[in-house]
Each structure stands twice: as C-alpha cells, then as structure tokens.
CSV table of C-alpha atoms and ligand atoms in Angstrom, one decimal:
chain,number,residue,atom,x,y,z
A,215,MET,CA,0.1,-0.1,0.3
A,216,LYS,CA,1.6,3.2,-0.2
A,217,TYR,CA,0.8,7.3,0.6
A,218,HIS,CA,0.9,10.1,-0.5
A,219,ILE,CA,1.6,13.2,1.6
A,220,ILE,CA,0.9,16.6,1.0
A,221,VAL,CA,1.2,19.7,3.8
A,222,TYR,CA,0.2,22.9,3.6
A,223,GLY,CA,1.4,25.7,6.2
A,224,CYS,CA,3.7,26.0,8.5
A,225,GLN,CA,6.8,24.1,10.0
A,226,MET,CA,4.6,22.9,12.9
A,227,ASN,CA,2.3,21.2,9.6
A,228,PHE,CA,6.1,20.0,8.3
A,229,SER,CA,7.0,18.8,11.8
A,230,ASP,CA,3.6,17.0,12.6
A,231,SER,CA,3.4,15.5,8.5
A,232,GLU,CA,6.9,13.8,9.6
A,233,ARG,CA,4.9,12.0,12.5
A,234,VAL,CA,1.6,10.7,10.3
A,235,CYS,CA,4.8,9.3,8.0
A,236,ALA,CA,6.2,6.9,10.7
A,237,VAL,CA,2.9,6.5,11.4
A,238,LEU,CA,2.1,4.9,8.9
A,239,GLU,CA,5.2,3.6,7.8
A,240,ASN,CA,4.9,1.7,11.1
A,241,ILE,CA,1.4,0.0,9.8
A,242,ARG,CA,3.6,-1.3,6.1
A,243,TYR,CA,3.2,1.7,4.0
A,244,LYS,CA,5.1,2.9,2.0
A,245,LYS,CA,5.8,6.5,0.8
A,246,THR,CA,5.4,7.8,-2.7
A,247,SER,CA,5.3,11.5,-4.8
A,248,ASN,CA,3.9,10.4,-7.2
A,249,ILE,CA,-0.4,10.9,-6.2
A,250,ASN,CA,-1.9,8.5,-8.9
A,251,GLU,CA,-0.3,5.3,-8.1
A,252,ALA,CA,-1.1,6.0,-4.1
A,253,ASP,CA,-3.5,3.8,-2.3
A,254,LEU,CA,-4.4,6.9,1.3
A,255,ILE,CA,-3.4,10.1,0.4
A,256,VAL,CA,-3.1,12.4,3.5
A,257,VAL,CA,-2.9,16.5,3.4
A,258,THR,CA,-2.0,18.4,7.3
A,259,MET,CA,-2.8,21.9,6.7
A,260,CYS,CA,-3.6,25.2,8.1
A,261,SER,CA,-6.4,27.4,8.7
A,262,VAL,CA,-4.2,31.0,9.9
A,263,ARG,CA,-5.0,32.2,6.2
A,264,GLN,CA,-9.0,32.1,4.2
A,265,SER,CA,-6.7,31.1,1.0
A,266,ALA,CA,-5.2,27.9,2.7
A,267,VAL,CA,-8.4,26.6,3.5
A,268,ASP,CA,-8.7,28.4,-0.5
A,269,ARG,CA,-6.1,25.9,-1.3
A,270,VAL,CA,-7.3,22.4,0.5
A,271,GLN,CA,-10.7,22.9,-1.3
A,272,GLY,CA,-9.2,23.3,-4.4
A,273,LEU,CA,-8.4,19.5,-4.6
A,274,THR,CA,-11.9,18.8,-5.0
A,275,GLU,CA,-11.6,17.7,-8.4
A,276,LYS,CA,-8.5,16.5,-8.2
A,277,PHE,CA,-9.5,13.8,-5.0
A,278,GLU,CA,-12.9,13.2,-7.1
A,279,LYS,CA,-11.4,11.6,-11.0
A,280,LEU,CA,-7.9,10.0,-8.7
A,281,LYS,CA,-10.8,8.4,-6.9
A,282,TYR,CA,-12.6,7.6,-10.5
A,283,LYS,CA,-9.4,5.2,-11.3
A,284,ASN,CA,-9.1,4.0,-8.1
A,285,HIS,CA,-12.0,2.8,-6.1
A,286,LYS,CA,-10.1,2.2,-3.7
A,287,LEU,CA,-7.9,6.0,-2.3
A,288,GLN,CA,-8.6,6.5,0.8
A,289,THR,CA,-8.1,10.5,1.9
A,290,ILE,CA,-7.3,11.7,5.0
A,291,LEU,CA,-7.3,15.7,6.3
A,292,THR,CA,-6.1,16.5,9.7
A,293,GLY,CA,-3.4,19.3,11.0
A,294,CYS,CA,-4.9,22.4,12.4
A,295,VAL,CA,-8.4,22.2,10.9
A,296,LEU,CA,-11.8,23.8,12.5
A,297,LYS,CA,-14.6,22.3,13.5
A,298,LYS,CA,-16.7,24.9,11.7
A,299,ASP,CA,-14.4,24.3,8.5
A,300,ARG,CA,-15.2,20.4,9.3
A,301,LYS,CA,-18.6,19.6,7.3
A,302,ILE,CA,-17.7,21.4,4.1
A,303,PHE,CA,-14.4,18.8,4.2
A,304,LEU,CA,-16.3,15.8,5.1
A,305,GLU,CA,-17.7,15.8,1.7
A,306,ILE,CA,-13.7,16.2,0.0
A,307,PHE,CA,-11.8,13.9,2.6
A,308,ASP,CA,-13.3,10.3,4.2
A,309,TYR,CA,-11.5,11.3,7.2
A,310,ILE,CA,-10.8,14.0,9.7
A,311,ILE,CA,-7.9,12.5,12.1
A,312,ASP,CA,-7.5,15.1,14.9
A,313,ILE,CA,-4.2,16.0,14.7
A,314,LYS,CA,-4.2,14.1,18.7
A,315,ASP,CA,-5.1,10.9,17.5
A,316,ILE,CA,-2.7,10.5,14.6
A,317,LYS,CA,-2.0,7.3,16.6
A,318,LYS,CA,-4.7,5.7,15.5
A,319,ILE,CA,-4.7,5.8,12.4
A,320,SER,CA,-4.6,2.8,11.5
A,321,GLU,CA,-8.2,2.0,13.8
A,322,ILE,CA,-9.9,4.8,11.6
A,323,LEU,CA,-8.2,3.1,8.6
A,324,ASN,CA,-10.1,-0.3,9.4
A,325,LYS,CA,-13.4,1.4,11.4
A,326,LYS,CA,-12.9,0.8,14.6
A,327,ILE,CA,-14.0,3.2,16.9
A,328,ILE,CA,-11.4,4.9,18.6
A,329,LYS,CA,-10.3,5.6,22.8
A,330,ASN,CA,-9.0,8.6,24.3
A,331,THR,CA,-6.4,10.3,23.1
A,332,ASP,CA,-2.6,9.9,24.6
A,333,ASN,CA,0.2,11.8,23.3
A,334,TYR,CA,1.4,12.0,19.9
A,335,LEU,CA,4.4,13.9,20.0
A,336,ASP,CA,6.2,11.2,21.1
A,337,ILE,CA,6.0,9.5,18.5
A,338,THR,CA,9.7,9.1,16.8
A,339,PRO,CA,9.2,10.4,13.8
A,340,LYS,CA,10.0,10.3,9.9
A,341,TYR,CA,12.1,13.0,9.5
A,342,SER,CA,12.4,14.8,5.5
A,343,SER,CA,16.3,16.4,6.2
A,344,LYS,CA,19.9,14.4,6.8
A,345,PHE,CA,21.1,16.6,8.7
A,346,SER,CA,18.6,19.6,9.7
A,347,ALA,CA,15.2,18.4,12.6
A,348,SER,CA,11.9,19.5,13.3
A,349,VAL,CA,12.0,19.2,17.7
A,350,PRO,CA,8.4,21.0,18.8
A,351,ILE,CA,8.7,21.3,22.4
A,352,MET,CA,5.1,23.2,22.7
A,353,THR,CA,1.7,22.8,21.3
A,354,GLY,CA,-1.0,25.3,21.0
A,355,CYS,CA,-2.0,28.5,22.2
A,356,ASN,CA,-3.3,30.1,24.8
A,357,ASN,CA,-3.0,33.1,23.5
A,358,PHE,CA,-6.3,34.1,21.8
A,359,CYS,CA,-5.0,37.2,19.6
A,360,ALA,CA,-8.9,39.1,17.7
A,361,TYR,CA,-7.4,36.9,14.4
A,362,CYS,CA,-6.1,34.4,14.9
A,363,VAL,CA,-7.3,30.6,15.5
A,364,VAL,CA,-4.9,28.9,16.4
A,365,PRO,CA,-6.5,28.5,20.0
A,366,TYR,CA,-9.5,27.5,17.9
A,367,VAL,CA,-7.8,24.2,16.6
A,368,ARG,CA,-4.9,24.0,18.5
A,369,GLU,CA,-6.5,24.4,22.1
A,370,ARG,CA,-4.7,25.4,24.9
A,371,GLU,CA,-0.5,25.0,25.2
A,372,ILE,CA,1.0,22.1,26.2
A,373,SER,CA,4.7,21.7,27.2
A,374,ARG,CA,6.5,17.9,26.5
A,375,PRO,CA,8.6,17.0,29.2
A,376,THR,CA,12.0,18.2,28.9
A,377,LYS,CA,13.4,14.7,29.1
A,378,GLU,CA,11.5,13.2,26.1
A,379,ILE,CA,13.1,16.7,24.5
A,380,VAL,CA,16.5,16.5,25.5
A,381,PHE,CA,16.4,11.9,24.6
A,382,GLU,CA,15.4,13.6,20.9
A,383,VAL,CA,18.2,15.9,20.0
A,384,LYS,CA,20.8,14.0,22.2
A,385,ASN,CA,20.0,11.1,19.2
A,386,LEU,CA,19.8,13.4,15.9
A,387,VAL,CA,22.6,15.4,17.5
A,388,LYS,CA,24.3,11.6,17.0
A,389,LYS,CA,22.9,10.8,13.8
A,390,GLY,CA,24.9,13.7,12.6
A,391,TYR,CA,22.5,16.2,12.6
A,392,LYS,CA,23.5,20.2,12.3
A,393,GLU,CA,20.3,22.2,12.6
A,394,ILE,CA,17.8,22.0,15.6
A,395,TRP,CA,14.3,23.9,15.4
A,396,LEU,CA,12.8,23.9,18.6
A,397,LEU,CA,9.3,24.6,17.8
A,398,GLY,CA,5.8,25.6,19.2
A,399,GLN,CA,2.8,28.5,19.1
A,400,ASN,CA,4.7,30.1,22.1
A,401,VAL,CA,8.0,28.4,22.7
A,402,ASN,CA,8.7,31.4,25.5
A,403,SER,CA,5.5,29.6,27.4
A,404,TYR,CA,7.7,26.6,27.9
A,405,LYS,CA,6.9,25.0,31.5
A,406,SER,CA,7.2,21.4,32.2
A,407,GLY,CA,7.9,20.8,36.1
A,408,LYS,CA,10.6,23.5,37.1
A,409,THR,CA,12.3,23.9,33.9
A,410,ASN,CA,11.1,26.6,31.1
A,411,PHE,CA,11.7,28.0,28.3
A,412,PRO,CA,15.5,29.8,29.5
A,413,ALA,CA,16.1,26.4,31.1
A,414,LEU,CA,14.7,24.5,28.0
A,415,LEU,CA,17.5,26.4,26.0
A,416,LYS,CA,20.3,25.7,28.8
A,417,THR,CA,19.9,21.9,28.8
A,418,ILE,CA,20.4,21.7,25.3
A,419,ASN,CA,22.8,23.5,24.1
A,420,LYS,CA,24.9,21.7,26.9
A,421,ILE,CA,24.4,18.8,24.8
A,422,PRO,CA,27.7,17.5,23.1
A,423,GLY,CA,28.7,18.2,20.0
A,424,LYS,CA,28.4,20.3,16.9
A,425,PHE,CA,24.8,22.0,16.1
A,426,TRP,CA,22.3,24.8,16.4
A,427,ILE,CA,19.7,26.0,17.9
A,428,ARG,CA,16.8,27.8,16.0
A,429,PHE,CA,13.3,27.6,17.7
A,430,THR,CA,10.2,29.8,16.9
A,431,SER,CA,7.5,31.2,17.5
A,432,SER,CA,7.9,33.9,20.3
A,433,HIS,CA,5.0,36.6,22.1
A,434,PRO,CA,6.9,39.8,22.7
A,435,LYS,CA,4.4,39.7,26.2
A,436,ASP,CA,6.5,36.3,27.3
A,437,PHE,CA,10.3,37.1,25.8
A,438,ASN,CA,12.3,38.3,28.1
A,439,SER,CA,15.5,38.9,30.5
A,440,GLU,CA,15.6,35.6,30.3
A,441,VAL,CA,15.5,34.5,27.2
A,442,ILE,CA,17.8,36.9,26.1
A,443,ALA,CA,20.3,35.1,28.3
A,444,ALA,CA,20.1,32.3,27.5
A,445,ILE,CA,20.4,32.8,24.6
A,446,ALA,CA,23.9,35.7,24.3
A,447,THR,CA,25.4,32.3,27.8
A,448,GLY,CA,24.5,30.2,24.7
A,449,GLY,CA,27.4,29.3,22.1
A,450,LYS,CA,24.9,26.5,20.2
A,451,ILE,CA,21.9,29.1,20.4
A,452,THR,CA,21.6,31.5,16.8
A,453,PRO,CA,21.5,34.7,16.5
A,454,TYR,CA,18.6,35.2,14.9
A,455,LEU,CA,14.8,35.7,16.2
A,456,ASN,CA,11.5,36.0,14.8
A,457,LEU,CA,9.7,38.6,16.7
A,458,PRO,CA,6.3,38.7,16.0
A,459,ILE,CA,5.1,42.0,16.6
A,460,GLN,CA,2.2,42.0,13.6
A,461,SER,CA,1.6,46.3,14.7
A,462,GLY,CA,3.3,49.4,15.0
A,463,ASP,CA,0.8,50.9,16.6
A,464,ASP,CA,-0.5,50.7,20.6
A,465,LYS,CA,-4.7,50.8,19.4
A,466,VAL,CA,-4.4,48.1,17.2
A,467,LEU,CA,-2.2,45.4,19.0
A,468,LYS,CA,-5.0,46.5,21.2
A,469,ASN,CA,-7.2,45.9,19.6
A,470,MET,CA,-5.5,42.7,18.7
A,471,ASN,CA,-5.2,41.7,22.2
A,472,ARG,CA,-1.5,41.7,22.0
A,473,HIS,CA,-0.8,42.9,25.7
A,474,TYR,CA,2.3,45.1,25.4
A,475,THR,CA,3.5,48.1,23.8
A,476,VAL,CA,4.8,49.7,20.6
A,477,LYS,CA,8.0,51.1,23.4
A,478,ASP,CA,7.3,47.8,25.6
A,479,TYR,CA,8.7,45.8,22.2
A,480,LYS,CA,11.1,47.9,21.3
A,481,ASN,CA,12.7,47.8,24.4
A,482,LYS,CA,13.5,44.3,24.1
A,483,ILE,CA,14.9,44.9,20.9
A,484,LYS,CA,17.1,47.1,22.4
A,485,GLU,CA,18.4,44.3,24.9
A,486,LEU,CA,18.7,42.3,22.5
A,487,ARG,CA,21.1,44.2,20.6
A,488,LYS,CA,22.4,45.3,23.5
A,489,LYS,CA,22.8,41.8,24.3
A,490,ILE,CA,23.9,40.3,21.8
A,491,PRO,CA,25.3,42.5,18.8
A,492,ALA,CA,25.2,40.1,15.9
A,493,ILE,CA,20.9,39.9,16.5
A,494,CYS,CA,19.6,39.7,12.8
A,495,LEU,CA,15.5,40.2,13.9
A,496,SER,CA,12.6,39.0,11.8
A,497,THR,CA,9.0,39.5,11.9
A,498,ASP,CA,5.5,38.8,11.4
A,499,ILE,CA,3.2,41.1,10.9
A,500,ILE,CA,-0.5,41.7,9.5
A,501,VAL,CA,-2.2,44.7,7.5
A,502,GLY,CA,-5.0,46.2,6.8
A,503,TYR,CA,-6.8,44.6,10.9
A,504,PRO,CA,-10.2,45.9,10.7
A,505,GLY,CA,-9.9,48.7,11.6
A,506,GLU,CA,-6.2,50.3,10.3
A,507,THR,CA,-6.3,53.7,9.6
A,508,LYS,CA,-3.6,55.2,7.3
A,509,LYS,CA,-1.9,56.6,9.9
A,510,GLN,CA,-2.3,53.4,11.9
A,511,PHE,CA,-0.8,52.3,9.3
A,512,GLU,CA,2.5,54.5,9.1
A,513,ASN,CA,3.2,54.3,12.4
A,514,THR,CA,3.9,50.4,11.5
A,515,LEU,CA,6.2,51.7,8.6
A,516,GLN,CA,8.2,54.0,11.2
A,517,LEU,CA,8.8,50.6,13.1
A,518,PHE,CA,10.2,49.0,9.6
A,519,ARG,CA,12.4,52.3,9.1
A,520,ASP,CA,13.3,52.5,13.6
A,521,ILE,CA,13.8,48.2,14.0
A,522,LYS,CA,15.5,47.5,10.5
A,523,TYR,CA,14.5,44.2,10.0
A,524,ASP,CA,16.6,41.6,8.6
A,525,MET,CA,13.4,40.1,7.1
A,526,ALA,CA,9.7,40.4,7.6
A,527,TYR,CA,6.2,38.1,7.1
A,528,ILE,CA,4.0,40.5,6.3
A,529,ASN,CA,0.1,39.1,5.9
A,530,LYS,CA,-3.1,41.0,4.8
A,531,TYR,CA,-5.6,40.5,7.7
A,532,SER,CA,-8.0,37.2,6.9
A,533,GLU,CA,-11.2,37.4,8.3
A,534,ARG,CA,-11.3,33.6,10.5
A,535,LYS,CA,-15.2,33.2,11.6
A,536,GLY,CA,-15.3,32.2,15.1
A,537,THR,CA,-12.9,34.7,16.4
A,538,ALA,CA,-13.1,37.9,18.4
A,539,ALA,CA,-11.6,40.0,15.1
A,540,ALA,CA,-15.0,38.6,12.5
A,541,LYS,CA,-16.8,40.8,14.3
A,542,LEU,CA,-15.5,44.0,12.9
A,543,LYS,CA,-16.0,45.1,9.8
A,544,ASP,CA,-13.1,43.6,7.5
A,545,ASN,CA,-13.0,47.6,6.4
A,546,VAL,CA,-9.8,48.1,4.7
A,547,SER,CA,-10.1,46.6,1.3
A,548,VAL,CA,-7.5,44.1,-0.6
A,549,VAL,CA,-6.3,46.9,-2.9
A,550,GLU,CA,-4.9,48.7,0.1
A,551,LYS,CA,-3.5,45.6,2.2
A,552,LYS,CA,-2.2,45.2,-0.8
A,553,ARG,CA,-0.9,48.9,-1.5
A,554,ARG,CA,0.2,48.3,2.9
A,555,GLU,CA,2.7,45.6,2.2
A,556,LYS,CA,4.2,47.1,-0.6
A,557,ALA,CA,5.0,49.7,1.1
A,558,LEU,CA,6.4,48.0,4.4
A,559,ASN,CA,8.7,45.3,2.2
A,560,GLU,CA,10.0,48.6,-0.3
A,561,VAL,CA,10.9,49.8,3.3
A,562,LEU,CA,12.8,46.0,4.7
A,563,LYS,CA,14.2,45.5,1.5
A,564,GLN,CA,16.5,48.7,1.9
A,565,THR,CA,17.0,47.0,5.9
A,566,ALA,CA,17.7,44.3,5.2
A,567,LEU,CA,20.6,45.4,1.9
A,568,GLU,CA,21.5,47.8,4.1
A,569,ASN,CA,21.9,45.0,7.4
A,570,ASN,CA,23.7,42.4,4.2
A,571,LYS,CA,26.0,44.6,3.3
A,572,LYS,CA,27.8,44.7,7.2
A,573,PHE,CA,28.5,40.8,6.3
A,574,VAL,CA,30.8,42.3,2.7
A,575,GLY,CA,34.5,40.6,3.1
A,576,ARG,CA,33.4,39.5,6.6
A,577,GLU,CA,34.2,35.2,6.9
A,578,VAL,CA,31.3,33.1,7.8
A,579,GLU,CA,30.1,29.4,8.8
A,580,VAL,CA,27.6,28.1,6.3
A,581,LEU,CA,25.6,25.0,6.9
A,582,VAL,CA,25.0,23.7,3.0
A,583,ASP,CA,21.5,23.0,3.0
A,584,SER,CA,20.9,23.3,-1.1
A,585,LYS,CA,22.7,22.6,-4.2
A,586,LYS,CA,21.4,23.8,-7.9
A,587,GLY,CA,23.8,22.8,-11.4
A,588,SER,CA,26.8,24.5,-10.0
A,589,ARG,CA,25.6,27.2,-7.7
A,590,GLN,CA,25.4,25.6,-3.8
A,591,PHE,CA,23.3,27.4,-1.0
A,592,GLY,CA,23.4,27.5,2.5
A,593,ARG,CA,22.1,29.5,5.6
A,594,THR,CA,24.6,31.5,8.3
A,595,LYS,CA,23.8,30.8,11.8
A,596,GLU,CA,22.1,34.4,12.0
A,597,TYR,CA,19.5,32.8,9.5
A,598,LYS,CA,21.0,34.8,6.2
A,599,ILE,CA,20.5,32.8,2.9
A,600,VAL,CA,24.8,32.3,1.3
A,601,GLU,CA,24.8,31.4,-2.6
A,602,PHE,CA,28.2,30.1,-3.4
A,603,ASN,CA,30.4,28.6,-6.6
A,604,SER,CA,31.6,25.1,-6.2
A,605,LEU,CA,35.0,25.5,-7.8
A,606,ALA,CA,36.6,23.6,-10.5
A,607,GLY,CA,37.0,19.8,-9.0
A,608,GLN,CA,34.8,20.3,-5.7
A,609,ALA,CA,31.4,19.9,-8.1
A,610,ASN,CA,30.7,17.4,-7.2
A,611,LYS,CA,32.1,16.9,-3.2
A,612,ASN,CA,28.1,17.0,-1.7
A,613,LEU,CA,29.0,19.9,0.8
A,614,ILE,CA,24.5,19.3,1.5
A,615,GLY,CA,24.1,18.8,5.1
A,616,LYS,CA,28.5,20.2,6.3
A,617,PHE,CA,29.2,23.3,8.1
A,618,ILE,CA,31.3,25.1,5.8
A,619,LYS,CA,33.5,28.3,5.8
A,620,LEU,CA,32.6,31.2,3.5
A,621,LYS,CA,34.4,34.6,3.0
A,622,ILE,CA,31.5,36.8,2.0
A,623,VAL,CA,31.7,38.7,-1.2
A,624,ASP,CA,28.6,40.6,-2.4
A,625,ALA,CA,24.9,41.3,-0.8
A,626,THR,CA,21.9,41.6,-2.1
A,627,PRO,CA,18.4,42.0,0.1
A,628,TRP,CA,17.8,38.6,0.9
A,629,LYS,CA,20.6,36.9,0.0
A,630,LEU,CA,24.8,37.3,0.9
A,631,LYS,CA,27.0,35.9,-2.3
A,632,ALA,CA,30.2,34.1,-1.0
A,633,LYS,CA,33.6,32.0,-1.9
A,634,ILE,CA,35.2,29.5,-0.6
A,635,LYS,CA,37.7,29.8,0.8
B,1437,5AD,N1,-5.0,37.2,8.8
B,1437,5AD,C1,-3.7,37.1,7.9
B,1437,5AD,N2,-2.3,36.8,9.1
B,1437,5AD,C2,-2.4,36.4,10.1
B,1437,5AD,N3,-2.1,35.2,11.3
B,1437,5AD,C3,-2.5,35.1,11.9
B,1437,5AD,N4,-4.1,34.8,11.9
B,1437,5AD,C4,-4.1,35.6,10.4
B,1437,5AD,C5,-4.7,36.3,10.1
B,1437,5AD,N5,-6.4,35.6,9.7
B,1437,5AD,C6,-0.3,35.2,10.8
B,1437,5AD,C7,-0.1,36.4,11.8
B,1437,5AD,C8,0.8,35.6,12.6
B,1437,5AD,C9,1.4,34.7,11.0
B,1437,5AD,C10,2.0,33.0,11.7
B,1437,5AD,O1,-0.2,34.5,10.5
B,1437,5AD,O2,1.5,36.9,11.4
B,1437,5AD,O3,2.3,35.9,13.7
B,1438,SF4,FE1,-2.6,32.5,17.5
B,1438,SF4,FE2,-2.0,34.7,18.9
B,1438,SF4,FE3,-1.4,32.6,20.0
B,1438,SF4,FE4,0.2,33.5,17.9
B,1438,SF4,S1,-0.1,34.3,19.4
B,1438,SF4,S2,-0.9,31.4,17.7
B,1438,SF4,S3,-1.2,34.7,16.8
B,1438,SF4,S4,-3.4,33.0,18.8
C-alpha cells in the first residue's frame, strides 16, 4: 500500500507530517511522490488564513478524478482543522483526524471506534531532512489574539516533558543532525515541571556535539531578559530571532489583544541588541486589520524604519470565522491591503540590504542546504541565505548538510554571495 502526503502550512505542520509518515510506515505503508499511484492521500493543512483553506478545497476535483480511477483510494485530512470547517471538508475527505489522534490512524482506516487521545508528540517522526530537524517542544496556544484561529484548532498549551525533548535532540545529534529547530506556537511559555524555556535552551545547549539550535515562534509579551541571557551565553543558540509584532500601533495592538506596546517591544529589541550585537531580526505583520487607519499603518512603517529588520512575513488580514476580530468589519480594501504590504516590503528591502552589506568581507560559517547545478546554497547562523559556486574539481563534492567557511563577497537584500575559502 502506498501513501502520498501533501503539506500546506507552517513548520509545525511539516513536523506533524513527519509523525504521520512514521505512523503510516509502521503499518507498512510506503511513501510515494506520485499522487496517481497512492492508495492513501494525507493532507496536513493550516487554517491561519482563508487562502490555505481555499487551497485544500481546491483539491476536490483532483480527488474526484483519482477516486474514479482507484475506487479503493482513501483520503485523510489532518493538521490544523477548524471545527466549523469540518462539514465542508468531509465532502472532500473520507476522514478528518485530529493530529492528536494520529497514532490511531490504522484503527480509523479499519473503521474501528477510537478511544481517548494521548500524546502524539512522543511518536518518533520520519525526519524529512538528514541534517535539519524540527522538534516540537509545546503545542497549542492560550493567547487568543483577536484575529487568530490557532487557539481554536490547536487548543490549550501543552508542553512536552523536558526528558523526552532532550532524548530526541541527543539522538538527532548522534545521527549527525546539524540544525535543531525547537517548535511551538509560543515557545516562550514552555513549562514542564520546573523547566521553563530559558532553562530548556540551556539544557539543550549543553548536549555535546557541533550543532545549531533555532526556535520559533516567540510572543513579545513572554520574551524576556532570561531568554535573552540564555541565547547570549548559549554558544549553539543562533543569533536569529523571529519576534512577531503584528502592528506598530498601540491602539491596533490593543484591538488585536496582544498585551504589549510598541515601546515594550522596542525596549526588548534594545536589550537584545545590547546583549547580542550579532542578532538578526525578523517579524510577522498583519496589514489591514479591521479599522486600521492609514495613520496607524504609518506607525508600522515607522517601526520598520526604526528597527531595520532583516526579514518580515507580511500578511494581509484574513477574516477567520469564530475569532473575536470576525465580529469587526473587514473594512480595509484588498487594494489598500496590497498597498500597505508593498510599502512595508520597500522599507524592508532597504534595511535588509543595509544589514547584509555589513557581512561583505567577513568570513562566515555556513550550513549548506541545497544545490542547483554549480550553485550551492546554505544559511549562516544569523539565518542569512548564502549562495556560492563550487570550485573546479569540487563541483561534485556533496557539501549538503555540512558546515563550511565562506568569505562573503557581495550582498543583495535577500541573499549573500560568497567564495569558498
Ligand atoms: N490574517 C492574516 N494573518 C494572520 N496571521 C494569523 N492570523 C491571521 C489572520 N487572520 C499571521 C500572523 C502570525 C502568522 C503566523 O500568521 O502574523 O504571526
Ligand atoms: Fe495565534 Fe496569537 Fe497564539 Fe500566535 S500567540 S498562535 S498569533 S493566538
């Protein structure tokens, strides 16, 4: 029996999928990249924006055709599925399985009744990369930002036992993994027994071996001096942080139920830059939140000029049923949302270029992750993409998954160019 898996979503969805693959392979399914030959199709979805939901709905016709050819084909939807959307998705999929029930997949496929859920995070995943692994440390969210469906699809925060996380990371490092991503909807609120997030970082940092530790996502209200100190003293913890601000206007932040002000955020960045001068920063933004005026948006633009981000994930507000914000009128037009998105991208492009130029002439360590002909790519510890060319005679040398030293010779906003030393 063969299965095909489709992932639409964030790093957490990818990590979930690695656990789905492990469970399926345990019951002797074999993975296929060819959807036409699959007996089982699993879709891991995201519900954060309507566009992701539309993409899943867009599979309807394809599934109908495939089922016409293969009557035995079964389809499963999992990941972040809103209860309210289940009905429409049950018209497309045979089963919708809560990610927490994924261990029971074989019972479900055999139409047996499933019992209560247990901890799906203790499944050993089938890692899709041989050098970079995602390790969930917590799941769920207690924050209820007004626009967000995550607390509804992922329910409340649950932290994984520290021992289990450390065991997984140790095994990965032994196998030669070079990059460990600690994942969670809000990693800063990790708490298991007496271990909080900074303590977990310190514990993982002590695991012997050469590897980098990265983490996401952080919430500014929970990102504090203790975390900064843990990153600063870490060694293996990389100087890159995604700290989503969502808006640069206090009133909008209040409406979004974010529990911090622009000043609080800026103070945290100030402390971070003082303690970790090498830190590179990215953020998440929502443009066109209900009621966001042009003036309020200007404050976000100003924030971008002030902070000088290296990267930003800019999202146009997408109304999600059931959230607090859905009660407000989505009154910023699509055209205006696009204009705001573009304006932010223009500032970002300049600040990213300015920041990247500072790398020119430096020698950096790069974890190589891909190759296209003679062009190879990797990332620095600051999460900067680096492109370099294989030297003659080295063209076939497989550097993927290895650390190498490179000299930066040029910079663009989204990429550094380098030469092999
Ligand atoms: N509309 C647009 N963007 C959203 N995000 C979350 N919910 C919405 C929404 N309803 C964005 C936020 C978050 C990122 C993961 O997705 O910026 O940080
Ligand atoms: Fe959504 Fe806010 Fe929770 Fe992030 S912190 S997952 S934006 S509710």
